[in-house]
Tab-separated table of C-alpha atoms and ligand atoms in Angstrom:
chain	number	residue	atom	x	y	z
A	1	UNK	CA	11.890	11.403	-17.245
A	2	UNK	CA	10.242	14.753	-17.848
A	3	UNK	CA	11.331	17.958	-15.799
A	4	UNK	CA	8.602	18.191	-12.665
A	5	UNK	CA	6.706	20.786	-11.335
A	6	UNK	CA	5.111	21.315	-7.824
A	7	UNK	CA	2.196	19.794	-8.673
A	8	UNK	CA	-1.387	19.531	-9.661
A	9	UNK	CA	-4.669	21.110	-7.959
A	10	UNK	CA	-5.035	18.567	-5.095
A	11	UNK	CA	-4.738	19.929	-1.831
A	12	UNK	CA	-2.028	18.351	0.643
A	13	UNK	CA	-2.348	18.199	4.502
A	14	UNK	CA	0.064	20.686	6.055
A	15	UNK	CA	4.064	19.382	6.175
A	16	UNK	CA	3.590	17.666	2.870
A	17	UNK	CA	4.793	19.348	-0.575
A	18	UNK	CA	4.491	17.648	-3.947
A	19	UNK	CA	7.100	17.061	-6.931
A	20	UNK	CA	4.990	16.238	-9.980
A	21	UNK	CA	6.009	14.324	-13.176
A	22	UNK	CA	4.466	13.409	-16.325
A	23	UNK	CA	6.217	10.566	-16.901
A	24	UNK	CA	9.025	8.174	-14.890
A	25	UNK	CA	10.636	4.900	-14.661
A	26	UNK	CA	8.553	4.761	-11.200
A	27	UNK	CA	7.614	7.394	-8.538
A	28	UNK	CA	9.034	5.076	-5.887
A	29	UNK	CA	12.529	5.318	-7.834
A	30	UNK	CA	12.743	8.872	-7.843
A	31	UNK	CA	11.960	9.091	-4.250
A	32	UNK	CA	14.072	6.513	-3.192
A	33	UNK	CA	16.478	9.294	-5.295
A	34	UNK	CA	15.350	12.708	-3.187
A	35	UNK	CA	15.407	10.561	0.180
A	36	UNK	CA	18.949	9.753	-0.414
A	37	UNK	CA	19.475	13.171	-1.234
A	38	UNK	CA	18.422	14.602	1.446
A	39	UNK	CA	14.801	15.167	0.961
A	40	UNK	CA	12.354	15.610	4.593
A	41	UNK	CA	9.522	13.594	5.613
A	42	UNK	CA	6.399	14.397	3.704
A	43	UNK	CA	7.413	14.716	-0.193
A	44	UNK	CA	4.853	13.434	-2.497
A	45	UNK	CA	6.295	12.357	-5.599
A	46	UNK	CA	3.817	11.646	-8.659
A	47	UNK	CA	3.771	10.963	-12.193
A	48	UNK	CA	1.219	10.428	-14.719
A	49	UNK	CA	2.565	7.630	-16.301
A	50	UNK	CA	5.452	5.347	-15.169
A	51	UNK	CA	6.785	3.280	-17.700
A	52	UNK	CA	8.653	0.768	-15.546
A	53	UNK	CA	6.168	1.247	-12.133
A	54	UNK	CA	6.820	-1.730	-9.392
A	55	UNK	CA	5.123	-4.117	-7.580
A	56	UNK	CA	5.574	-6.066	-5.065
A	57	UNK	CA	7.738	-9.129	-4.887
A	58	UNK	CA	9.419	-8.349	-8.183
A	59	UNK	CA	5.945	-7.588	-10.445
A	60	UNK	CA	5.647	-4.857	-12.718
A	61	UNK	CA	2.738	-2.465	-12.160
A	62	UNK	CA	1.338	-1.349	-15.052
A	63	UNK	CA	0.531	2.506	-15.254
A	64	UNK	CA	-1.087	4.162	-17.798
A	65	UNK	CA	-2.465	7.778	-17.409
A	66	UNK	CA	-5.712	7.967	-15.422
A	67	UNK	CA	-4.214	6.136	-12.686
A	68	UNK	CA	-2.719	7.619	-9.696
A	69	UNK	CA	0.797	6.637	-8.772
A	70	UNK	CA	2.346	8.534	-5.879
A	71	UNK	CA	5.407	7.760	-3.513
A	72	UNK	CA	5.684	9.459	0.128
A	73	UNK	CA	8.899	9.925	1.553
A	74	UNK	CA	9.178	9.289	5.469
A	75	UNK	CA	11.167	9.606	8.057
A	76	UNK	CA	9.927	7.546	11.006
A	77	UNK	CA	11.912	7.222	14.282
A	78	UNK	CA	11.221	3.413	14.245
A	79	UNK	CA	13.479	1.098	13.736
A	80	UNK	CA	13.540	-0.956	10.408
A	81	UNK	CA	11.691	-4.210	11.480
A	82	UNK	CA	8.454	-1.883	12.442
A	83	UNK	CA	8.218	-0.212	9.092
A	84	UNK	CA	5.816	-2.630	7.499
A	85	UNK	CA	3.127	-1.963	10.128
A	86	UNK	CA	2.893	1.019	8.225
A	87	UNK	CA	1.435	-0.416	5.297
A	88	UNK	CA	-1.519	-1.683	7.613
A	89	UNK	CA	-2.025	1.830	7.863
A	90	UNK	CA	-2.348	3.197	4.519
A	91	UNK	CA	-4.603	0.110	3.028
A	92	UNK	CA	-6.962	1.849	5.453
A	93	UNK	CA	-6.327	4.782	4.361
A	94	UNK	CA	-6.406	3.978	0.977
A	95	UNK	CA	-9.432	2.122	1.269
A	96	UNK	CA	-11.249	4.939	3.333
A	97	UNK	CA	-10.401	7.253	0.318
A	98	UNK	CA	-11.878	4.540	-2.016
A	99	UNK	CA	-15.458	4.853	0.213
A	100	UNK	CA	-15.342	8.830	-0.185
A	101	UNK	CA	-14.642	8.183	-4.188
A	102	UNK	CA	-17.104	6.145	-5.045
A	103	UNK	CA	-19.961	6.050	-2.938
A	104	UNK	CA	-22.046	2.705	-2.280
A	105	UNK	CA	-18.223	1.098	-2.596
A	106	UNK	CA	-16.826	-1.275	0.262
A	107	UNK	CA	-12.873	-1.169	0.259
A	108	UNK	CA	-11.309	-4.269	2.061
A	109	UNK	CA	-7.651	-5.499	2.743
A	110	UNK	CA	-6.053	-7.994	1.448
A	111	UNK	CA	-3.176	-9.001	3.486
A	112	UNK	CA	-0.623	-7.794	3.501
A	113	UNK	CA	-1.489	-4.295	2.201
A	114	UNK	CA	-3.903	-4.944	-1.035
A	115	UNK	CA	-6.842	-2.841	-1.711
A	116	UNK	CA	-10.205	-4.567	-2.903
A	117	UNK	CA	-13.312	-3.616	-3.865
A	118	UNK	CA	-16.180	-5.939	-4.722
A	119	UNK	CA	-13.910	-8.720	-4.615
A	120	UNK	CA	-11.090	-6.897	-7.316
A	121	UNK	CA	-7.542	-5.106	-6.751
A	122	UNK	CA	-7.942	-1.704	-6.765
A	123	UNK	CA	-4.792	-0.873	-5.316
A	124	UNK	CA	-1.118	-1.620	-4.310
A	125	UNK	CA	1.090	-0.512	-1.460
A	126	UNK	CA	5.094	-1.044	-2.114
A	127	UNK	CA	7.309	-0.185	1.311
A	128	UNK	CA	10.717	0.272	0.737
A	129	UNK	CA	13.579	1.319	3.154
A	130	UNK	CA	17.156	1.755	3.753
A	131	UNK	CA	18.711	2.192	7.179
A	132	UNK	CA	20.728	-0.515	9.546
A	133	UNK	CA	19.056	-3.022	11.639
A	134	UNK	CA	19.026	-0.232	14.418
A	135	UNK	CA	17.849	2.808	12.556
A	136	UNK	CA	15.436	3.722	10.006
A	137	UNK	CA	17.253	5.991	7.246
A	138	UNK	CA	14.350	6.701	5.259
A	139	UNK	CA	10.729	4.897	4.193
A	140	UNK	CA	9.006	5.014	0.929
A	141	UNK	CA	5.665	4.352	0.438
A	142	UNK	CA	4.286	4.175	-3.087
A	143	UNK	CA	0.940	3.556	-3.555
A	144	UNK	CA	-0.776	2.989	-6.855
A	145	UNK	CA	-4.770	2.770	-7.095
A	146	UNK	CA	-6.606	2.453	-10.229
A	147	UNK	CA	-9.063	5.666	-10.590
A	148	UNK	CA	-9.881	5.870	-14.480
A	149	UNK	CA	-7.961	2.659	-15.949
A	150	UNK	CA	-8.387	-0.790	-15.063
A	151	UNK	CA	-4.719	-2.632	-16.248
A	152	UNK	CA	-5.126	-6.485	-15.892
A	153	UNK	CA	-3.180	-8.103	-13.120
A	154	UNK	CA	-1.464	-11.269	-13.579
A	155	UNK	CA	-2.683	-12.548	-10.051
A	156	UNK	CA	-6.110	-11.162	-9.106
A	157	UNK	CA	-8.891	-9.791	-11.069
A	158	UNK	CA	-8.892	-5.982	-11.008
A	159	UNK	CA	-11.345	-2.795	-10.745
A	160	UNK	CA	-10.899	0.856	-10.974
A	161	UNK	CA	-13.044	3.626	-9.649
A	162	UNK	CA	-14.338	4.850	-12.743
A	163	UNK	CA	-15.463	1.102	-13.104
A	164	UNK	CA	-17.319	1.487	-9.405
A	165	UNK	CA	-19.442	4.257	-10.902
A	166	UNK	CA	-16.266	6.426	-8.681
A	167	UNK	CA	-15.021	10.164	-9.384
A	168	UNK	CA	-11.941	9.549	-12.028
A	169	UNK	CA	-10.047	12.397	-11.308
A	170	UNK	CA	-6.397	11.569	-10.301
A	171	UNK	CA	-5.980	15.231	-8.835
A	172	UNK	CA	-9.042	14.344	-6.170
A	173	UNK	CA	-7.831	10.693	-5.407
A	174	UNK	CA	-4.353	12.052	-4.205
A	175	UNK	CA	-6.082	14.807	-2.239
A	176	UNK	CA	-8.151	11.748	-0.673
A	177	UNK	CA	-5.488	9.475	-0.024
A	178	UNK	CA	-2.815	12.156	1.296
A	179	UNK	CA	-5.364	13.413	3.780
A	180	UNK	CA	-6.805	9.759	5.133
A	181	UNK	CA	-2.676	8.924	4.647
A	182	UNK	CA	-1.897	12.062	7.005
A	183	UNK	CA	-3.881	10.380	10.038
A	184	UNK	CA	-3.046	6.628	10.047
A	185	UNK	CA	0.619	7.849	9.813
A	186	UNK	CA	-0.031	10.105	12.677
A	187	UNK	CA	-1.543	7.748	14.913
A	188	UNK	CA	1.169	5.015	14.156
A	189	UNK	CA	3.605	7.579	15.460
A	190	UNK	CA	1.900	7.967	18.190
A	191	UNK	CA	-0.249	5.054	19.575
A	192	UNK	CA	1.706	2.124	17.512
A	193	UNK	CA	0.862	-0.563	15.717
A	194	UNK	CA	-2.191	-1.995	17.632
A	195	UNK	CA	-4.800	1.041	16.506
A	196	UNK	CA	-4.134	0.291	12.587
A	197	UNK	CA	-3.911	-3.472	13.262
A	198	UNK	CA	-7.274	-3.131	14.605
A	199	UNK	CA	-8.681	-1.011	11.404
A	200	UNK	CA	-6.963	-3.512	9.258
A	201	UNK	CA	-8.974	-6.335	10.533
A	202	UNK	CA	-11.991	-4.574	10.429
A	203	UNK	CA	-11.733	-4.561	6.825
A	204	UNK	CA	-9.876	-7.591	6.202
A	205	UNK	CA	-11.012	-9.814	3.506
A	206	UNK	CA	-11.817	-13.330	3.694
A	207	UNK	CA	-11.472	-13.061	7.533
A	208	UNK	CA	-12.499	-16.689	8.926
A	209	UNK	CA	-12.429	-17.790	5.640
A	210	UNK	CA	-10.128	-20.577	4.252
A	211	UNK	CA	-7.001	-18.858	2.325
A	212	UNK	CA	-4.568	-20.372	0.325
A	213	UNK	CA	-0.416	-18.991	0.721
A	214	UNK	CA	2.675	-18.939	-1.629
A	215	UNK	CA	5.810	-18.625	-0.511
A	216	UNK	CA	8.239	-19.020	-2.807
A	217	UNK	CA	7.924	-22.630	-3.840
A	218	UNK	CA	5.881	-23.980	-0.894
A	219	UNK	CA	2.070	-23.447	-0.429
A	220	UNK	CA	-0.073	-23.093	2.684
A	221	UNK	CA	-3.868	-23.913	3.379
A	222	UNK	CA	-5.882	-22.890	6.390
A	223	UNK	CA	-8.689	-20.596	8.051
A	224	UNK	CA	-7.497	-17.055	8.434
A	225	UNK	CA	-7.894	-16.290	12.139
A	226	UNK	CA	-6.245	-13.052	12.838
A	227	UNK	CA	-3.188	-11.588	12.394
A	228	UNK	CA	-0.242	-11.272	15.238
A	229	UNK	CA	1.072	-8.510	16.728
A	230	UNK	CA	3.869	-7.608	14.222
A	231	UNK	CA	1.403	-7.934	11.634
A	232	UNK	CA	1.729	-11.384	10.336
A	233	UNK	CA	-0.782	-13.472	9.222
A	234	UNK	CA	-2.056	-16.437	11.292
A	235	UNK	CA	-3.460	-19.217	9.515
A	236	UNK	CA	-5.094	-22.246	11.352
A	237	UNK	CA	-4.097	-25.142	9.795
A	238	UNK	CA	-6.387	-28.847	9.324
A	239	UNK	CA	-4.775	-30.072	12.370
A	240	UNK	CA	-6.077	-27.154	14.740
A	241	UNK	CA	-2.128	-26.037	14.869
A	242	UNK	CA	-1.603	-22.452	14.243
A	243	UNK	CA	0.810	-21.360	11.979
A	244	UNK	CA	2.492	-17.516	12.036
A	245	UNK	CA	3.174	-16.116	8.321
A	246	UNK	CA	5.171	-13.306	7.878
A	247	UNK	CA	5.963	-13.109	3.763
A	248	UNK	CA	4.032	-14.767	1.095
A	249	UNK	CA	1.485	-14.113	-1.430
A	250	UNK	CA	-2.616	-14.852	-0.863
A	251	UNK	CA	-3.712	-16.579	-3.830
A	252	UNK	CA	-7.589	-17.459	-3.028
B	1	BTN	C1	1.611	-4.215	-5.413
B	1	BTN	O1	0.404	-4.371	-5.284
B	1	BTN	O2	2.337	-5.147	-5.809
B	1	BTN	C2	2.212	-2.881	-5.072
B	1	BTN	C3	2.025	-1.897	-6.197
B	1	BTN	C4	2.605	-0.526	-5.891
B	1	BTN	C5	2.537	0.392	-7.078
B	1	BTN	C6	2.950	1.779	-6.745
B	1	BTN	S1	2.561	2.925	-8.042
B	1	BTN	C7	3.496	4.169	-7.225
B	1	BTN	C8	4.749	3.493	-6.722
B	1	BTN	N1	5.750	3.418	-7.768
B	1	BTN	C9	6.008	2.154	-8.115
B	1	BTN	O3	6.836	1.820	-8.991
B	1	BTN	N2	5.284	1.316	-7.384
B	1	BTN	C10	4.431	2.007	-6.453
């Protein structure tokens, strides 16, 4: 790790300060670190590179420089089972950003909180929390999104900006995505879930389209019709039953 400073040139939304690294195990990590120290809602943690940066369900996220990689640490008064609506949220936010970045470029969300753009991941979301099953201690959420460099995924073909014909500048992507972060954060504190459910959707890909699920060993097949109030996926299956899925991967 590699002794941080307050930060680059982007400008943050008010109640937000920055801690800036060149290089970590993962930004997520270290703010996992200052939220257990103590840290307040709204510290941006970034690095340049992260050598061991996470995905979800146990993947590695690869993370060159030229990519922007930036954990914000939260303090919601929610309780713990609510926290993933956030990341409804910030795929909007992060795919609003995306639009403003590289114009002509349609950002949709791939459930649960995926970023695509002509098809491609662009960016990830990883949640993570501690707290008991009453109280929310502390939220991260990291988000990664590809600006200049385009690492192949494992699961889903990927895109950056700079491959969009987008700005590449890191500094202007975090400005982007703080600011569009700022008000779907906002809004879930103060009008709930249904508002970024609704924005979700509105982007959602392959919405009425037939998806394929993994979870763990099992797999699921049927039309994506919606998603239910806490945010799972609803699938209908062959036999016109519906069927509620709260964890899992989409594969196709
Ligand atoms: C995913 O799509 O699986 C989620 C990827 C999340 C990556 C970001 S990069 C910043 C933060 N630090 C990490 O180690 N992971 C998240």
């Amino acid at each position: 790790m590699t002794t941080p400073t307050n930060g680059g040139t982007a400008a943050l939304p008010a109640g937000y300060r920055r801690i800036a690294f060149d290089r970590v195990a993962s930004t997520n990590d270290e703010a996992r670190r200052f939220a257990e120290a103590g840290a307040g809602e709204g510290l941006v943690v970034t690095a340049a590179i992260q050598t061991a940066g996470r995905g979800r369900r146990g993947r590695t996220w690869v993370s060159p420089h030229g990519n922007l990689y930036a954990s914000f640490v939260l303090r919601p008064p929610v309780k713990p089972a609510q926290a993933g609506e956030l990341g409804f949220g910030i795929a909007v936010a992060v795919a609003e950003a995306i639009e403003q970045l590289a114009k002509g470029a349609l950002a949709r969300c791939k459930w649960p909180n995926d970023v695509l753009a002509g098809g491609k991941k662009i960016a990830g979301i990883l949640l993570e929390s501690r707290g008991t099953p009453e109280t929310l201690d502390w939220l991260v959420a990291g988000i990664g999104l590809n600006v200049a460099e385009t690492p192949e995924k494992a699961n889903w073909p990927a895109t950056s900006l700079a491959a969009l014909g987008g700005d590449p500048s890191v500094e202007r992507a975090l400005e982007m995505v703080a600011g569009r972060f700022d008000h779907w954060y906002r809004l879930w504190l103060g009008a709930g879930f249904a508002p970024l459910r609704e924005a979700w959707l509105a982007r959602a890909h392959a919405l009425g389209e037939t998806l394929r699920i993994k979870r763990n060993g099992d797999e699921r097949e049927g039309k994506f019709v919606g998603l239910d109030p806490s945010g799972a996926l609803v699938l209908q299956l062959a036999d016109s039953r519906r069927e509620t899925i709260s964890y899992g991967e989409v594969v196709e």
